[in-house]
Structures are given as C-alpha cells and as structure tokens.
Coordinates of C-alpha atoms in Angstrom, one line a residue:
X1 CA 0.1 0.2 0.4
X2 CA 1.7 3.1 -1.2
X3 CA 2.0 6.2 2.0
X4 CA -0.9 8.4 -0.4
X5 CA -3.0 5.6 -0.8
X6 CA -2.8 4.5 2.6
X7 CA -3.7 8.2 4.1
X8 CA -6.4 8.3 1.7
X9 CA -8.5 4.9 3.6
X10 CA -7.4 6.8 7.3
X11 CA -8.6 9.8 5.9
X12 CA -12.0 8.4 5.2
X13 CA -12.3 5.2 8.0
X14 CA -12.2 9.2 10.6
X15 CA -14.7 10.6 8.2
X16 CA -16.5 6.9 8.7
X17 CA -16.1 7.2 12.3
X18 CA -17.9 9.6 12.6
X19 CA -15.1 12.8 13.1
X20 CA -16.1 16.6 12.6
X21 CA -15.1 17.6 8.9
X22 CA -12.5 20.0 11.1
X23 CA -11.0 16.8 12.5
X24 CA -10.1 15.6 9.6
X25 CA -8.9 18.4 8.5
X26 CA -6.1 18.1 11.1
X27 CA -5.2 15.6 10.2
X28 CA -5.2 15.8 6.6
X29 CA -2.7 18.7 7.2
X30 CA -0.8 17.1 9.8
X31 CA 0.0 13.8 7.2
X32 CA 0.2 15.7 3.7
X33 CA 3.8 17.2 4.2
X34 CA 4.7 13.4 5.9
X35 CA 2.9 11.9 2.5
X36 CA 5.0 14.3 0.4
X37 CA 8.4 13.3 2.3
X38 CA 7.4 9.4 1.2
X39 CA 6.0 9.8 -2.1
X40 CA 5.7 6.7 -3.9
X41 CA 6.6 4.5 -1.3
X42 CA 5.1 1.6 0.4
X43 CA 4.0 1.6 3.6
X44 CA 5.3 -2.3 4.4
X45 CA 8.7 -0.7 3.6
X46 CA 9.0 2.4 5.9
X47 CA 11.4 2.3 9.1
X48 CA 11.7 3.0 12.1
X49 CA 14.5 5.0 11.0
X50 CA 13.4 6.6 8.7
X51 CA 10.3 7.6 11.1
X52 CA 12.5 9.2 13.3
X53 CA 14.4 11.3 10.5
X54 CA 11.9 12.9 9.7
X55 CA 10.6 14.4 13.3
X56 CA 14.3 15.6 13.4
X57 CA 13.4 17.3 10.0
X58 CA 10.4 18.9 11.5
X59 CA 11.8 19.9 15.0
X60 CA 15.2 21.9 12.0
X61 CA 12.1 23.1 9.9
X62 CA 13.7 26.7 9.6
X63 CA 10.3 27.7 7.8
X64 CA 6.8 26.8 7.9
X65 CA 4.6 26.5 4.6
X66 CA 7.5 26.0 3.3
X67 CA 6.7 23.2 0.6
X68 CA 6.7 24.4 -3.4
X69 CA 2.5 22.1 -3.1
X70 CA 2.1 25.5 -0.7
X71 CA -0.3 28.1 -2.1
X72 CA 0.8 30.0 1.9
X73 CA 3.6 31.8 1.6
X74 CA 6.6 30.5 2.8
X75 CA 7.5 32.5 6.8
X76 CA 11.0 32.6 8.1
X77 CA 11.5 30.1 10.9
X78 CA 10.9 26.9 12.4
X79 CA 7.6 24.4 13.1
X80 CA 7.2 25.7 17.6
X81 CA 7.0 23.0 20.2
X82 CA 3.8 22.1 19.6
X83 CA 2.9 22.2 16.4
X84 CA 5.6 19.4 16.1
X85 CA 3.6 17.4 18.9
X86 CA 0.6 17.4 17.0
X87 CA 2.7 16.1 14.2
X88 CA 3.7 13.3 15.9
X89 CA 0.2 12.9 17.5
X90 CA -1.1 12.4 14.8
X91 CA 1.3 10.5 12.6
X92 CA 1.0 7.9 16.1
X93 CA -2.4 8.2 15.3
X94 CA -2.0 6.9 11.5
X95 CA 0.4 4.2 12.0
X96 CA -1.3 2.7 14.5
X97 CA -4.4 2.3 12.3
X98 CA -2.6 1.1 9.7
X99 CA -0.7 -1.5 11.5
X100 CA -4.1 -3.1 12.5
X101 CA -5.5 -1.8 9.1
X102 CA -3.2 -3.1 7.0
X103 CA -1.4 -6.2 9.4
X104 CA 2.1 -4.5 9.2
X105 CA 4.4 -6.7 11.2
X106 CA 6.5 -4.0 12.7
X107 CA 4.6 0.3 13.4
X108 CA 7.6 2.6 12.8
X109 CA 6.1 4.9 15.1
X110 CA 6.3 2.4 18.3
X111 CA 8.7 3.3 19.4
X112 CA 8.8 7.4 19.2
X113 CA 7.9 9.7 22.0
X114 CA 5.7 11.1 22.3
X115 CA 7.3 14.7 23.3
X116 CA 6.8 15.9 27.0
X117 CA 4.1 18.7 27.6
X118 CA 5.1 22.2 28.0
X119 CA 3.3 23.8 31.0
X120 CA 1.6 26.0 29.6
X121 CA -0.3 29.5 29.5
X122 CA -3.3 29.2 30.7
X123 CA -6.1 30.0 26.9
X124 CA -9.3 31.4 29.1
X125 CA -11.2 34.9 28.8
X126 CA -10.0 36.9 31.7
X127 CA -13.2 37.3 34.1
X128 CA -12.6 41.1 33.8
X129 CA -12.3 41.1 29.8
X130 CA -16.1 39.2 30.2
X131 CA -17.2 42.3 32.1
X132 CA -15.7 44.7 29.4
X133 CA -17.6 42.5 27.0
X134 CA -21.2 42.5 28.7
X135 CA -21.3 46.2 30.0
X136 CA -20.2 46.5 26.1
X137 CA -24.1 45.0 24.4
X138 CA -26.4 47.5 23.1
X139 CA -29.9 47.3 25.7
X140 CA -31.2 46.4 21.8
X141 CA -32.3 43.7 20.6
X142 CA -29.3 42.4 18.7
X143 CA -27.8 43.4 23.0
X144 CA -30.3 40.8 24.4
X145 CA -28.8 38.1 22.2
X146 CA -25.2 39.0 22.0
X147 CA -25.7 38.9 26.5
X148 CA -27.6 35.2 26.4
X149 CA -24.7 34.0 24.1
X150 CA -21.3 35.1 26.4
X151 CA -23.4 34.0 29.0
X152 CA -24.1 30.5 27.3
X153 CA -20.6 30.2 26.2
X154 CA -19.4 31.0 29.8
X155 CA -22.2 29.2 32.2
X156 CA -21.4 25.4 30.2
X157 CA -18.6 25.4 28.7
X158 CA -19.4 24.7 25.0
X159 CA -17.7 24.2 21.8
X160 CA -19.1 26.6 18.9
X161 CA -20.2 24.2 16.9
X162 CA -23.1 23.3 20.1
X163 CA -23.5 26.9 19.9
X164 CA -24.4 28.1 16.4
X165 CA -26.2 24.2 16.0
X166 CA -28.8 25.3 19.2
X167 CA -32.1 24.4 18.0
X168 CA -35.5 26.2 20.6
X169 CA -36.5 22.6 20.7
X170 CA -33.3 21.2 22.2
X171 CA -33.9 24.1 25.6
X172 CA -35.1 23.0 28.6
X173 CA -35.3 26.2 30.9
X174 CA -36.8 25.1 33.2
X175 CA -34.2 22.2 34.1
X176 CA -31.8 24.4 33.6
X177 CA -30.2 23.0 30.5
X178 CA -29.5 21.8 26.1
X179 CA -28.5 19.6 23.9
X180 CA -26.0 19.8 21.3
X181 CA -24.2 18.5 18.7
X182 CA -20.8 18.9 18.9
X183 CA -17.6 17.2 17.1
X184 CA -19.3 16.0 14.0
X185 CA -23.4 14.5 15.5
X186 CA -21.8 13.7 19.2
X187 CA -25.1 15.0 20.7
X188 CA -24.6 15.7 24.7
X189 CA -26.0 18.1 27.5
X190 CA -25.2 20.9 28.8
X191 CA -26.2 22.7 32.0
X192 CA -26.3 26.6 33.0
X193 CA -27.4 28.6 36.3
X194 CA -30.5 30.6 36.9
X195 CA -29.0 33.5 35.4
X196 CA -28.3 32.5 31.7
X197 CA -31.5 30.6 31.6
X198 CA -33.3 33.9 32.8
X199 CA -31.1 35.4 30.1
X200 CA -31.7 33.1 27.7
X201 CA -36.2 33.4 28.0
X202 CA -35.6 37.3 27.7
X203 CA -33.9 36.6 24.2
X204 CA -36.2 33.6 23.1
X205 CA -39.5 36.3 23.6
X206 CA -37.9 38.5 21.4
X207 CA -36.0 36.7 18.6
X208 CA -38.0 36.4 15.7
X209 CA -40.0 33.4 16.2
X210 CA -39.8 31.9 12.4
X211 CA -36.5 31.2 12.7
X212 CA -36.3 27.1 14.2
X213 CA -32.1 28.7 15.5
X214 CA -31.9 29.9 19.0
X215 CA -29.2 32.2 18.0
X216 CA -30.1 33.8 14.5
X217 CA -28.9 36.7 12.2
X218 CA -30.5 39.5 12.7
X219 CA -28.3 42.0 9.5
X220 CA -30.8 42.5 6.6
X221 CA -30.1 40.5 4.6
X222 CA -29.5 37.5 6.3
X223 CA -32.4 38.2 9.0
X224 CA -33.9 34.6 11.2
X225 CA -31.1 33.1 9.7
X226 CA -29.1 30.8 11.8
X227 CA -25.8 32.9 12.8
X228 CA -22.8 31.6 10.9
X229 CA -19.0 30.5 12.4
X230 CA -18.2 33.5 9.8
X231 CA -20.9 36.1 11.2
X232 CA -19.9 34.4 15.2
X233 CA -15.8 36.2 14.5
X234 CA -17.7 39.4 13.2
X235 CA -19.4 39.6 16.3
X236 CA -16.4 38.4 18.8
X237 CA -14.6 40.7 16.7
X238 CA -17.1 43.6 16.6
X239 CA -17.7 43.2 21.1
X240 CA -13.7 43.2 21.1
X241 CA -13.3 46.1 19.9
X242 CA -16.3 47.7 20.9
X243 CA -15.0 47.0 24.4
X244 CA -11.3 47.9 24.1
X245 CA -10.4 44.4 25.5
X246 CA -7.3 43.1 24.6
X247 CA -6.9 39.8 25.2
X248 CA -8.4 36.0 24.1
X249 CA -12.0 36.4 23.1
X250 CA -12.4 33.1 20.3
X251 CA -14.9 30.9 21.1
X252 CA -11.9 28.3 23.1
X253 CA -11.0 30.7 25.6
X254 CA -15.0 30.5 26.9
X255 CA -14.5 26.5 27.5
X256 CA -11.2 27.2 29.0
X257 CA -13.1 30.3 31.6
X258 CA -15.2 27.9 32.3
X259 CA -12.5 24.5 33.3
X260 CA -10.6 27.1 34.9
X261 CA -13.0 28.6 36.8
X262 CA -15.1 25.5 38.0
X263 CA -11.8 23.8 39.0
X264 CA -11.2 27.3 41.1
X265 CA -14.0 26.5 42.9
X266 CA -14.3 23.7 44.1
X267 CA -14.7 21.3 41.2
X268 CA -12.9 17.6 40.8
X269 CA -11.9 17.4 37.8
X270 CA -13.3 13.3 36.7
X271 CA -17.0 15.4 36.7
X272 CA -15.8 18.0 34.3
X273 CA -14.2 15.8 32.3
X274 CA -18.0 14.4 31.7
X275 CA -19.4 18.2 32.3
X276 CA -17.6 19.0 28.6
X277 CA -18.0 15.7 26.7
X278 CA -14.3 14.7 26.7
X279 CA -13.4 10.4 26.8
X280 CA -10.7 10.8 29.0
X281 CA -9.8 13.3 31.9
X282 CA -5.8 13.5 30.9
X283 CA -7.2 15.5 28.2
X284 CA -9.0 18.0 30.3
X285 CA -6.4 18.0 32.9
X286 CA -3.2 18.6 29.7
X287 CA -5.3 20.8 28.0
X288 CA -7.6 23.4 30.1
X289 CA -6.4 22.7 33.8
X290 CA -3.5 25.0 33.5
X291 CA -2.6 27.9 36.0
X292 CA -0.3 30.3 37.0
X293 CA 2.1 29.7 39.1
X294 CA 0.5 32.8 41.5
X295 CA -2.5 30.8 41.4
X296 CA -1.4 27.9 42.1
X297 CA -0.2 29.5 44.8
X298 CA -3.3 30.9 45.8
X299 CA -6.1 27.9 45.2
X300 CA -3.4 26.0 47.6
X301 CA -3.7 28.4 50.4

C-alpha cells in the first residue's frame, strides 16, 4: 500500500468513524507533509529510523509552509514545540491505524516518544474582559442576544459548533440544560445557571419567531437565519473592539474559562471532564486545567 493511498483511506476511516470535518482536516494538514516526503513509497517498507529522521527534520525546519505545493507564502522560522507535538500525535495515530488495517509486522512510530508537554499559559478569557464585553453590548435586540451568547458560552463550556447549531427544541429552560451537537454528530447535554436561563428566556421572547435556531442573525440580509461561524467571529471582533479588550476573545477562550473557574471553585476533574464532553480526563487536565504559578499558590492556600 502506497503512503498517499493509505492516507486517503485513513481520512476516509476517520470520517466514517464520525469525527468532525474540522478534525479530519486537522489530520490531513498534519499528515500531508509526511505523505509528500514519502511520496511513492510503500508503507510496509518504511522503517523506524526513517520516521525518526522525519521527526528530527520537523524540529530542524527553518521555515513554515515551505513546500512548493503550498499556496501560502514561506514564513521564516521553524515549527513551534506545540506544532511538532501535533505532527507526532497525528503520525502515531496514523501508524497505529495502519498497523491494524494492513496487518503490518512493525509499527515504525511505536518507539518514537511523544514530546513531554510544556507548561502552558492559561488560554481563557479573563473575567474582567468578559465583564467589559457584557458592558459593551447594547440595549437593543442584538444586545439581548449577544449577552445570552456570552453567558451561554461561559456557563456551559460548550464548543461553538454546539452554540451555533442550537435549536429551540434543544432547550429545557426549567431544567437549566440544553442538548448540543458537537464534533461532527455527537449529542450531549450541557447545564447552565438560573442567570443564563433568564437571559435565554428574554431572548427567546424577543427573537424572530420564524427561526428554529436559538441564536440567529439580525442583519437585513440574513434576518432569522442561523448564525454562521463567520457571523459569530464578526460579532466577537466587534464586541472586542467596542469594549477595548486586548486579551483572548475566541470561542475556545470561553471553554477554557469555564474549566478554570469550575476547578477554582472546588469542582473535581473527573466531573469536569464529563461536563466538557471529553472521553479522557487527561485531555481536560493537560489542556484546560492550566494555571499560573501565582494561581496555584492561591489555590493551595
């Protein structure tokens, strides 16, 4: 089996397994340089040493987007530590799958270690910035919607896909929960507090009643239609500019803030992992339970 054919089959398998389009695209982006490097080669013949040399080449690269096939300009500077880690993670997943799929005698990535995780800085939106965003919302119908969006994101920890796909039938305001679909087609329940429920009630009463989407557009051109990801980004950028916020304001920054505040207020990691829709609490710990040294000292006290 040639490498390029194996990669196509791997991506097809991931789509068949129900992974989101975004995740499949991530695998494709991580593995395309590998397929280009070993173009025309047969996976059965690739050795562990060849994969080690390839991983070393990733670490020693002096530019990004440097292949002739790339439509993006060459950027001086190699891959970051996190980017190399992502490449290794994708390669190990690909070779684990290929070993089972094609009954390979040896997995050439089996003895290539994952990189130790660097201690990262928190990626959450600060609560002060959140307050500034809330203060920047207007008193009109758009302001009511925008406040409901901000609080729903922070209060549930849902992904933006879940927010944008939310239908009125998915809300159970009296039970303080909603059903969201994320990561392709995975449906799960998220919970919110009485304050967010009240904001949602106000918005549901005022929103265009012809729309089945909870969070819809109010522009003349797309009035009542479900808000798109681009529309959401434009909304966040406009609020950020109006509020004079310089820190992180992206969908995942709310998810990070949700996790941090849950832990800071005494929540346990295992329950948080389930609330966030993770299948492994290690993911929750590594990527979301991130605190500065000062915050750890405060939590210890």
